GROMACS .gro file of N, CA and C in nm:
model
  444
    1UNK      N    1 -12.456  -1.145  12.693
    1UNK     CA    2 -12.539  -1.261  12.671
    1UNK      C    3 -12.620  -1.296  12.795
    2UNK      N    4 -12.520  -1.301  12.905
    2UNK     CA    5 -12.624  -1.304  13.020
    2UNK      C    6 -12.743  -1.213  13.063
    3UNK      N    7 -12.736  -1.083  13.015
    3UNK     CA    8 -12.789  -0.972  13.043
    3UNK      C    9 -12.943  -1.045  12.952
    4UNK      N   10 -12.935  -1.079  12.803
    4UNK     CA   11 -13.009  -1.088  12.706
    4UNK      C   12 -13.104  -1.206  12.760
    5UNK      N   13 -13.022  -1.339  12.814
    5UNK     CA   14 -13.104  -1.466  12.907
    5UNK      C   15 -13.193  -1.384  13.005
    6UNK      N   16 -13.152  -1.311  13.089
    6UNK     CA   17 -13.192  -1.270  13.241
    6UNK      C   18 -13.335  -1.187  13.182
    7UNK      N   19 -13.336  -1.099  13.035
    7UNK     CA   20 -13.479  -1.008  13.033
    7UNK      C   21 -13.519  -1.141  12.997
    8UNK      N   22 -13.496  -1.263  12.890
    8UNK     CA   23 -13.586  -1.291  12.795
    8UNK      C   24 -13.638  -1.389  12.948
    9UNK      N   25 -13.603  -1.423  13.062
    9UNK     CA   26 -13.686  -1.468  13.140
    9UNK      C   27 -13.763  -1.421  13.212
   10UNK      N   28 -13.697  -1.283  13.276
   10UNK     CA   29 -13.796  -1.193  13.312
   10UNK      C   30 -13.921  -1.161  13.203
   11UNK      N   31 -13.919  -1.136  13.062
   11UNK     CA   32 -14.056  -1.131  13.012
   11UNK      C   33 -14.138  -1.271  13.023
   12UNK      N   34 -14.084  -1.379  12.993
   12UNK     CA   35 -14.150  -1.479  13.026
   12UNK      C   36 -14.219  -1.527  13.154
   13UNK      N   37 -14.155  -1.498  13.224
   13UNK     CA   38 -14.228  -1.499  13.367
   13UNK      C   39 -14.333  -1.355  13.396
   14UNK      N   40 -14.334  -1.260  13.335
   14UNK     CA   41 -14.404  -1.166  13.325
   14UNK      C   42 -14.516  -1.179  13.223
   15UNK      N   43 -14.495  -1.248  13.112
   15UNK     CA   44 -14.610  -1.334  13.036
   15UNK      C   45 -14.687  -1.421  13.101
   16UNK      N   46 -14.617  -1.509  13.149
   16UNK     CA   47 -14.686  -1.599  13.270
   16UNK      C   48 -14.785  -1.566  13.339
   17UNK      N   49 -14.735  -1.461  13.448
   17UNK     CA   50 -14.823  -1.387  13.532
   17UNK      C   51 -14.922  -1.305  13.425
   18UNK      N   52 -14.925  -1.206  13.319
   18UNK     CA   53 -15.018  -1.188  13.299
   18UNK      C   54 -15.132  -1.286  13.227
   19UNK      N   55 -15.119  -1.395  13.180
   19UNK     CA   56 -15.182  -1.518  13.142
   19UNK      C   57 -15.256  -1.551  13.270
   20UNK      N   58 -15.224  -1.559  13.385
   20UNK     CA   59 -15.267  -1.590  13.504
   20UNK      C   60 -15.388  -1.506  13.549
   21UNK      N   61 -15.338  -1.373  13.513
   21UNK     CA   62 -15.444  -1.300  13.585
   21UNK      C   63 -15.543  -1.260  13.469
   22UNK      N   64 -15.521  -1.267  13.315
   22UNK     CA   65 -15.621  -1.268  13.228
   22UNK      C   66 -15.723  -1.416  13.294
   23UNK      N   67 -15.669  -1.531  13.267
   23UNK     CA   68 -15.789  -1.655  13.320
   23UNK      C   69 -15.860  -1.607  13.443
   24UNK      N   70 -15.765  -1.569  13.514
   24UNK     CA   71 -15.891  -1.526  13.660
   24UNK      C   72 -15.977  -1.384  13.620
   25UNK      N   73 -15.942  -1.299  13.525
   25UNK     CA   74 -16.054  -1.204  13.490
   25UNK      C   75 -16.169  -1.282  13.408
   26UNK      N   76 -16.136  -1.372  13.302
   26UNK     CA   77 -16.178  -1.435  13.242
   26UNK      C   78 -16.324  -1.520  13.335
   27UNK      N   79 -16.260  -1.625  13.426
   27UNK     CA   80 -16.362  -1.683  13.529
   27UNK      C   81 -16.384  -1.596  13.589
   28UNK      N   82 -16.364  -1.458  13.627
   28UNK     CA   83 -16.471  -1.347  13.676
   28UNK      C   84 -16.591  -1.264  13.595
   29UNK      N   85 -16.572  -1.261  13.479
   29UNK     CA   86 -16.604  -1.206  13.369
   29UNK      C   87 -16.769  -1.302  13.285
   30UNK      N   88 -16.708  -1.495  13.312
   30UNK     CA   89 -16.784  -1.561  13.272
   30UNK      C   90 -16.899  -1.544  13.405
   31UNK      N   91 -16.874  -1.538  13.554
   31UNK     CA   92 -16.987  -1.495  13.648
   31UNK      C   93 -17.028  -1.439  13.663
   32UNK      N   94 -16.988  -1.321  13.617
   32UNK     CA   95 -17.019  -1.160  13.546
   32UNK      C   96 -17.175  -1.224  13.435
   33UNK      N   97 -17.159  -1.271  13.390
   33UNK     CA   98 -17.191  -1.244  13.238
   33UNK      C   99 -17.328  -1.401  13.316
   34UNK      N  100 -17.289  -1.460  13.357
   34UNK     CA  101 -17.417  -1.549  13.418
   34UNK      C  102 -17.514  -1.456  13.543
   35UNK      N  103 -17.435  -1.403  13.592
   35UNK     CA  104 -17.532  -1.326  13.683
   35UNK      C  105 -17.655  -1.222  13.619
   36UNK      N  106 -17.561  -1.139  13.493
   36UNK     CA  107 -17.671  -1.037  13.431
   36UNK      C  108 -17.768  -1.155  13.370
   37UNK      N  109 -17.715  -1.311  13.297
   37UNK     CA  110 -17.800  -1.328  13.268
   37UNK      C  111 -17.930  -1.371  13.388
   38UNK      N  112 -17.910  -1.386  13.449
   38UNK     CA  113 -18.018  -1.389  13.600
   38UNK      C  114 -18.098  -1.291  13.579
   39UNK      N  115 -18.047  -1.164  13.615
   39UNK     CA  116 -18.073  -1.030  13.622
   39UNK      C  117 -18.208  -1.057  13.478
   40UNK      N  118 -18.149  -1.056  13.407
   40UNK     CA  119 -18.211  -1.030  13.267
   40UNK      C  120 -18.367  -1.146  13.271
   41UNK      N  121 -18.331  -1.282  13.349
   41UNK     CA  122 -18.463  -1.358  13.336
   41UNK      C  123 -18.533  -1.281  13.471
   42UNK      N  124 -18.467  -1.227  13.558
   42UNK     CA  125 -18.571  -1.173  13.674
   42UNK      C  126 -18.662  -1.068  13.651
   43UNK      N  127 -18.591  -0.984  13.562
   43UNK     CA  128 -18.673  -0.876  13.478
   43UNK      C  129 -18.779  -0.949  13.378
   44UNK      N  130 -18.759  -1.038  13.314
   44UNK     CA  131 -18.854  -1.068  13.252
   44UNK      C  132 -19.028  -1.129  13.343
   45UNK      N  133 -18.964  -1.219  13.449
   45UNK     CA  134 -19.063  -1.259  13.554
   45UNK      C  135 -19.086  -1.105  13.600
   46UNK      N  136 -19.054  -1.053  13.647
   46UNK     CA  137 -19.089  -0.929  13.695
   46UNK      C  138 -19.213  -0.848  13.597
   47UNK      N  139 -19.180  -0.845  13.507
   47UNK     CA  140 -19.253  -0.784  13.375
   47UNK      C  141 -19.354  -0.891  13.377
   48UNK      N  142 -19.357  -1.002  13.396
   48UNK     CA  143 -19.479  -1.078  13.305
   48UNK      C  144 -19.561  -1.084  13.460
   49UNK      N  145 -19.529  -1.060  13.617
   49UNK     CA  146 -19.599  -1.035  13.744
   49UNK      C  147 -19.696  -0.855  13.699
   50UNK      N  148 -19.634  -0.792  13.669
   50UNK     CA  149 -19.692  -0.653  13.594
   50UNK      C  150 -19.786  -0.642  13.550
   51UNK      N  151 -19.798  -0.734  13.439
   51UNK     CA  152 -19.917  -0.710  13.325
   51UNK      C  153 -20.008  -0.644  13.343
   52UNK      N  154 -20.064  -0.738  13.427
   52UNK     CA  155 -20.202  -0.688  13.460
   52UNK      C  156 -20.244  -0.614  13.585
   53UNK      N  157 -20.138  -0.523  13.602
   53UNK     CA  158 -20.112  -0.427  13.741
   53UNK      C  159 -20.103  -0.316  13.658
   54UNK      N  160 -20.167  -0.162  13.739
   54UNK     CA  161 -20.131  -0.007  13.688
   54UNK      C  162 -20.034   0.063  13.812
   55UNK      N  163 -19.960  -0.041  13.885
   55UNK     CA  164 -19.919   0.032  14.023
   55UNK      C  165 -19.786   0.117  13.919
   56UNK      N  166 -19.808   0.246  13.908
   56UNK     CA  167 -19.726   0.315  13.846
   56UNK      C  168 -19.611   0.306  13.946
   57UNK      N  169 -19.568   0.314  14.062
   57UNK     CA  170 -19.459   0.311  14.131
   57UNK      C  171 -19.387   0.163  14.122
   58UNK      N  172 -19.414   0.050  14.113
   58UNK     CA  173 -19.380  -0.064  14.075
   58UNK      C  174 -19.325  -0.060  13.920
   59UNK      N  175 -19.371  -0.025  13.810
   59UNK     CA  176 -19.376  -0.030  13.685
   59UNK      C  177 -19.242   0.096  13.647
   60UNK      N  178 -19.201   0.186  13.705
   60UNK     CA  179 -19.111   0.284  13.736
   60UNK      C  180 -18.986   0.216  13.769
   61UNK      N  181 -19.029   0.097  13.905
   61UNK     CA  182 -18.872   0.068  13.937
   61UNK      C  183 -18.841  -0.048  13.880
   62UNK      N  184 -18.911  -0.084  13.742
   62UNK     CA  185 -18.882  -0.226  13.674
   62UNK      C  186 -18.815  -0.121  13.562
   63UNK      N  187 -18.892  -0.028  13.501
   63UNK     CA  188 -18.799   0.086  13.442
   63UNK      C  189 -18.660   0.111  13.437
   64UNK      N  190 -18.660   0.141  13.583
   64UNK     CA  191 -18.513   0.191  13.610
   64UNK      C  192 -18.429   0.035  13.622
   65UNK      N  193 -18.518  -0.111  13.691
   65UNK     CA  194 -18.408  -0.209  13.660
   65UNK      C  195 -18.353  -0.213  13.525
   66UNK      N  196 -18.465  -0.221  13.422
   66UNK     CA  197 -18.411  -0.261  13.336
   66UNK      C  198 -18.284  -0.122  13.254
   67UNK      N  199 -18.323  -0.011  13.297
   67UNK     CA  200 -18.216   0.059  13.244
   67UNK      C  201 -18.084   0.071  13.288
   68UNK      N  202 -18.118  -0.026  13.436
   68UNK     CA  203 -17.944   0.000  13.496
   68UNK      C  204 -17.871  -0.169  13.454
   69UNK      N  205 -17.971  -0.258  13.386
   69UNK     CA  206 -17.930  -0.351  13.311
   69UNK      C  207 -17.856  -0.352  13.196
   70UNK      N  208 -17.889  -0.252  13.096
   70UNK     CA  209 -17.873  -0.179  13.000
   70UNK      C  210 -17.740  -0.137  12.976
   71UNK      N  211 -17.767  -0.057  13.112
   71UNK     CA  212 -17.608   0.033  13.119
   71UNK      C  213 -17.510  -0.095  13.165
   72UNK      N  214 -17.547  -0.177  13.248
   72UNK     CA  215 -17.425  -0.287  13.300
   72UNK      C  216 -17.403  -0.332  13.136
   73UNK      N  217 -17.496  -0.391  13.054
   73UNK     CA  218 -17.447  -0.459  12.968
   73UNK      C  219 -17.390  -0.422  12.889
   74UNK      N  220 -17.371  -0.256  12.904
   74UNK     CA  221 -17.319  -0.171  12.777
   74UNK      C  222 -17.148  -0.155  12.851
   75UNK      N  223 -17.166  -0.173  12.965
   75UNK     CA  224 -16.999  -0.152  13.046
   75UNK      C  225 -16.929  -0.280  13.026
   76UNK      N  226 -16.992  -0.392  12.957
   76UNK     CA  227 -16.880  -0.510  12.930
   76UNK      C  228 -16.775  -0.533  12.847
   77UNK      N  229 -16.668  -0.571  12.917
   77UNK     CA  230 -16.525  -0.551  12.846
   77UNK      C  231 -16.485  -0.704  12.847
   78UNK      N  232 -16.447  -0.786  12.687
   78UNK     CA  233 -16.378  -0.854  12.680
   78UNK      C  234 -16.270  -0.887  12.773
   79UNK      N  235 -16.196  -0.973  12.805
   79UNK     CA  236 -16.061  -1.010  12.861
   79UNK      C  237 -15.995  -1.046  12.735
   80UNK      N  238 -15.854  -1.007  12.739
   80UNK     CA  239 -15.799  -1.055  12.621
   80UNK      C  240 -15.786  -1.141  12.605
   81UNK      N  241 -15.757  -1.194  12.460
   81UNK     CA  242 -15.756  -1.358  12.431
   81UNK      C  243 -15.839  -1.429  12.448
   82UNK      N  244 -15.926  -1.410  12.494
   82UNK     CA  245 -16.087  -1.437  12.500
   82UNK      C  246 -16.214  -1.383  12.438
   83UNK      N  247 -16.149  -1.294  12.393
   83UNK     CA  248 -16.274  -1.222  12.256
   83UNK      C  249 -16.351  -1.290  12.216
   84UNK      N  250 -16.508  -1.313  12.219
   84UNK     CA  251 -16.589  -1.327  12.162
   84UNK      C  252 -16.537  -1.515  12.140
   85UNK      N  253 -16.513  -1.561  12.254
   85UNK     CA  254 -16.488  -1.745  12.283
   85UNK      C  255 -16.643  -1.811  12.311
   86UNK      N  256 -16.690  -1.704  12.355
   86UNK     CA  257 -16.787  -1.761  12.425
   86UNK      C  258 -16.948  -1.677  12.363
   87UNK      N  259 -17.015  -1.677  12.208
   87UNK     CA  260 -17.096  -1.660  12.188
   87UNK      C  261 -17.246  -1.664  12.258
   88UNK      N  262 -17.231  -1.797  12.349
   88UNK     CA  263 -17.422  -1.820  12.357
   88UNK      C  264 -17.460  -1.787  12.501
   89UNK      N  265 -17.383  -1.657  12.568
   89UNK     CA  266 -17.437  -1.611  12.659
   89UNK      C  267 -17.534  -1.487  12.667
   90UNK      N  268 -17.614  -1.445  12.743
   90UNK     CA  269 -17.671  -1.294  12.732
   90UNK      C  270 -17.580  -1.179  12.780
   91UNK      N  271 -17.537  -1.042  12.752
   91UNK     CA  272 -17.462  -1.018  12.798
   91UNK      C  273 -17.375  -0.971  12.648
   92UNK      N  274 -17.356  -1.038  12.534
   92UNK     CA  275 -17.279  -1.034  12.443
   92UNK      C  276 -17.366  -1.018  12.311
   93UNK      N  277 -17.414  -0.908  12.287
   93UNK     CA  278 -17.539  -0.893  12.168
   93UNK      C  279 -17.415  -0.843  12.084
   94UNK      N  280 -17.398  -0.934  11.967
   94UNK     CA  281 -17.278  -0.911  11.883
   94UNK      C  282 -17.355  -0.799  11.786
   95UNK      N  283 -17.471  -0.790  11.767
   95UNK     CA  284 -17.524  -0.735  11.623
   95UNK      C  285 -17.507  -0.576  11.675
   96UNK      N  286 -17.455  -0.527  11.800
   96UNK     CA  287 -17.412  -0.405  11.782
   96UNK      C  288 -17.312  -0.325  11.705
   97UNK      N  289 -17.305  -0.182  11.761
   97UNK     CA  290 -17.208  -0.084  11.642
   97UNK      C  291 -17.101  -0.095  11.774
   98UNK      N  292 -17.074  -0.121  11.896
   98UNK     CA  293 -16.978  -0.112  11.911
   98UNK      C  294 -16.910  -0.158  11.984
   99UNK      N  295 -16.791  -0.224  12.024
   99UNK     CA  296 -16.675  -0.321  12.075
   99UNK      C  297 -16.647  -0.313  12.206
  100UNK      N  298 -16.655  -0.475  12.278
  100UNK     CA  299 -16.631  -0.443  12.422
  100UNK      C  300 -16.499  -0.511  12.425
  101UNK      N  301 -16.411  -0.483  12.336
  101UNK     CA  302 -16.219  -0.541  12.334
  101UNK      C  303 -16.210  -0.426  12.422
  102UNK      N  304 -16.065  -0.476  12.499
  102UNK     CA  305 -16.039  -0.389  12.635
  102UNK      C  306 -15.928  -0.292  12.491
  103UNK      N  307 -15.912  -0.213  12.579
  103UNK     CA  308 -15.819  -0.099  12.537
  103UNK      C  309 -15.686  -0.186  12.570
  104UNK      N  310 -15.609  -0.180  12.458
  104UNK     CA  311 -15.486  -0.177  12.461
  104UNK      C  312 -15.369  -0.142  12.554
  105UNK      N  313 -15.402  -0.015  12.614
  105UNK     CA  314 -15.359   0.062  12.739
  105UNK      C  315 -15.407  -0.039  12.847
  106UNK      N  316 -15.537  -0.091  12.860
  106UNK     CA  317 -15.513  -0.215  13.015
  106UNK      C  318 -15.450  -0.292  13.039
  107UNK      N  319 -15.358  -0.263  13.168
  107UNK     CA  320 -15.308  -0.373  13.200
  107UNK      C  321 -15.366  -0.522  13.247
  108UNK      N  322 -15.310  -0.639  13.273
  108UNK     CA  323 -15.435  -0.733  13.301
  108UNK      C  324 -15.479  -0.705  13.449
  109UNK      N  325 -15.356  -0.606  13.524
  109UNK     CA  326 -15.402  -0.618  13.676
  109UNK      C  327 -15.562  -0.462  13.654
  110UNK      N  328 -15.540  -0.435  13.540
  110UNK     CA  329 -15.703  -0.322  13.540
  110UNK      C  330 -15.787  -0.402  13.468
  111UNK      N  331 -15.730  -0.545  13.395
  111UNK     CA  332 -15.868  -0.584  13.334
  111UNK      C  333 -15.944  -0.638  13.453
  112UNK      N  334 -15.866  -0.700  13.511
  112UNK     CA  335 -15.892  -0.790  13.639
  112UNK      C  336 -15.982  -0.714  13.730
  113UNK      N  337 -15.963  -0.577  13.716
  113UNK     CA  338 -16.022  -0.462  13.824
  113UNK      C  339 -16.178  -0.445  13.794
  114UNK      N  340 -16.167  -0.421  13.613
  114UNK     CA  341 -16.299  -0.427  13.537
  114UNK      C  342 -16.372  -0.531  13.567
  115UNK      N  343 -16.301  -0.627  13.539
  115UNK     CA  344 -16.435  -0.762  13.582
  115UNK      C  345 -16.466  -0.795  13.698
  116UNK      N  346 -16.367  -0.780  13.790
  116UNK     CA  347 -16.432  -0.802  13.967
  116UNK      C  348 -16.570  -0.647  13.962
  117UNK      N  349 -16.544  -0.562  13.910
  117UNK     CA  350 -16.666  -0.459  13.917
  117UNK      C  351 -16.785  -0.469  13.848
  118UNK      N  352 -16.749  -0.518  13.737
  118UNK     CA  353 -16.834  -0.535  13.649
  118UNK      C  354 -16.906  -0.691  13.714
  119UNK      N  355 -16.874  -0.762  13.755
  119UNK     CA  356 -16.955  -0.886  13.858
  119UNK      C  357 -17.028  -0.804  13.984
  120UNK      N  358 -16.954  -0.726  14.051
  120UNK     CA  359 -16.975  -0.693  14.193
  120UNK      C  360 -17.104  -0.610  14.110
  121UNK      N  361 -17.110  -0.525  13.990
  121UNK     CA  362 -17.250  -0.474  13.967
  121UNK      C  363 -17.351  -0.585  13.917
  122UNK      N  364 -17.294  -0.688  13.902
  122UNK     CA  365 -17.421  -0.763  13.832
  122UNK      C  366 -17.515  -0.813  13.971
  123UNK      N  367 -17.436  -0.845  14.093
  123UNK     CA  368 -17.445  -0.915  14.217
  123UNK      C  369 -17.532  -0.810  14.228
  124UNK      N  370 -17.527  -0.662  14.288
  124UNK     CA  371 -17.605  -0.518  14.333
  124UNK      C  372 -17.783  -0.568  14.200
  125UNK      N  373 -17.725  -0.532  14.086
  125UNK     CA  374 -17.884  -0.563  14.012
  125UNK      C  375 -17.953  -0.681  14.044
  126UNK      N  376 -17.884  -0.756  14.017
  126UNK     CA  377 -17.981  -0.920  14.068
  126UNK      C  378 -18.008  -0.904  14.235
  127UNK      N  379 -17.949  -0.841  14.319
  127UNK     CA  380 -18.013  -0.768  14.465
  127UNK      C  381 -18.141  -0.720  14.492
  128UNK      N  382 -18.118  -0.619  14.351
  128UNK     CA  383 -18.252  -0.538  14.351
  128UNK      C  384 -18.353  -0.599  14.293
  129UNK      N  385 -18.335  -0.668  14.215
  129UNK     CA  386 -18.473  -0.764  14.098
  129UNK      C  387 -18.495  -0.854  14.183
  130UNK      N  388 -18.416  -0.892  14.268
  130UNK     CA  389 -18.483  -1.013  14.395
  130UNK      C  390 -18.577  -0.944  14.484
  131UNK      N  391 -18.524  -0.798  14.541
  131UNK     CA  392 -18.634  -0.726  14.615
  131UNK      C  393 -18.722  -0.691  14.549
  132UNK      N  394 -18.751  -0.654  14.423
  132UNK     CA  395 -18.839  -0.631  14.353
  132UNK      C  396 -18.943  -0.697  14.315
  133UNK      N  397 -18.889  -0.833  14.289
  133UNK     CA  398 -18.994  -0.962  14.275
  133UNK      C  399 -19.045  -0.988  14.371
  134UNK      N  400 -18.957  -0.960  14.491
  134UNK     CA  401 -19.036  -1.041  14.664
  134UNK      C  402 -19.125  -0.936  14.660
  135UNK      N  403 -19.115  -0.801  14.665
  135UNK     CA  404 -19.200  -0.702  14.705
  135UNK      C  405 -19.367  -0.719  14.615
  136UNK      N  406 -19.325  -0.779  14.512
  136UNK     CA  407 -19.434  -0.762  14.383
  136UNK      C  408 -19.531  -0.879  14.416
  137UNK      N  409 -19.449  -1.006  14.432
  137UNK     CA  410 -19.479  -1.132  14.467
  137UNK      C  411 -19.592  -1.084  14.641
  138UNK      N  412 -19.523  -1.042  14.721
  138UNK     CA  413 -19.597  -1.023  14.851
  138UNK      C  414 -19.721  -0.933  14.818
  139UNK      N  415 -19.713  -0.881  14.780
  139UNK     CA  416 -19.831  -0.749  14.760
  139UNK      C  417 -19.971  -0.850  14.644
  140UNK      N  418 -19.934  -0.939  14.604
  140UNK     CA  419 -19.962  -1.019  14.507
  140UNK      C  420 -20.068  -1.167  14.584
  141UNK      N  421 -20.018  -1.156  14.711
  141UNK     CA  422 -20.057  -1.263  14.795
  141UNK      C  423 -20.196  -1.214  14.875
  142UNK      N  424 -20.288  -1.282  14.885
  142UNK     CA  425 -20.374  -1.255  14.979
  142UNK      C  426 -20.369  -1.291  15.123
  143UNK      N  427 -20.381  -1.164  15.257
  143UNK     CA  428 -20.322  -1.183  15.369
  143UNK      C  429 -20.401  -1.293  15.442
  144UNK      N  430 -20.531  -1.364  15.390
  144UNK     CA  431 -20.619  -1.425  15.460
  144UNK      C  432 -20.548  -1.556  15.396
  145UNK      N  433 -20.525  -1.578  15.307
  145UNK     CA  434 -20.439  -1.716  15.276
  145UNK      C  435 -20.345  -1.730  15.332
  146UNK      N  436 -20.276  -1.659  15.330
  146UNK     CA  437 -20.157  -1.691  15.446
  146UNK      C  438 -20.164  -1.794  15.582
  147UNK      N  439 -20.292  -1.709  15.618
  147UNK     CA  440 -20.315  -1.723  15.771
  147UNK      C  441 -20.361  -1.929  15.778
  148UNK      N  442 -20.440  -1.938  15.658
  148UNK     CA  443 -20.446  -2.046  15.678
  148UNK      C  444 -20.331  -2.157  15.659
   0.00000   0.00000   0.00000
């Protein structure tokens, strides 16, 4: 009987802790998921600075932002118990064919791993769409205005 007390607390305290570290993937996951949306309005300013530009080397690396946007948004993984809580962000295009529920096989200390990476890439893209806009924005400026 004692043996039977001693697991059923050990799982409970092992429930505990993983509850713990799902919420902190969770609040990593929700900054995750605000940053691409950044990412996603910088690309759009970026695109609408374009228009009326043919600088093919500029128009290339809005290209490649938006395809390494693409790919981030296609690498997003639910936290469990949190599935689809949170509809009205960008980041979560439900009308796809296919599911960002974590695998069964993750533990929460690898979901936890996924979403600190999956943030740390959103931080790297919104890096680059900031240099991208400054660079677009400067080239955009006339050097005699400045001066005044």
């Amino acid at each position: 009987m004692k043996r039977l007390i001693f697991l059923f607390v050990l799982s409970a305290c092992a429930s505990s802790q993983n509850e713990k570290l799902n919420e902190q993937s969770f609040e990593i996951h929700e900054a995750a998921i605000k940053e691409g949306k950044s990412v996603n309005e910088k690309i759009d300013q970026i695109a609408t600075e374009l228009e009326s530009r043919a600088d093919s080397a500029l128009l290339d690396s809005l290209a490649a932002l938006q395809q390494a946007h693409e790919e981030w948004k296609s690498s997003i993984l639910e936290v469990p118990g949190f599935e689809h809580d949170h509809h009205d962000h960008e980041g979560h295009d439900h009308d796809h064919d296919h599911d960002h529920s974590p695998s069964p096989d993750l533990t929460p200390e690898m979901v936890l791993e996924i979403q600190t990476e999956l943030k740390s890439n959103a931080e790297k893209l919104s890096s680059r769409a900031d240099k991208l806009l400054e660079m677009i924005l400067s080239e955009g400026t006339d050097p005699a205005e400045s001066d005044t």
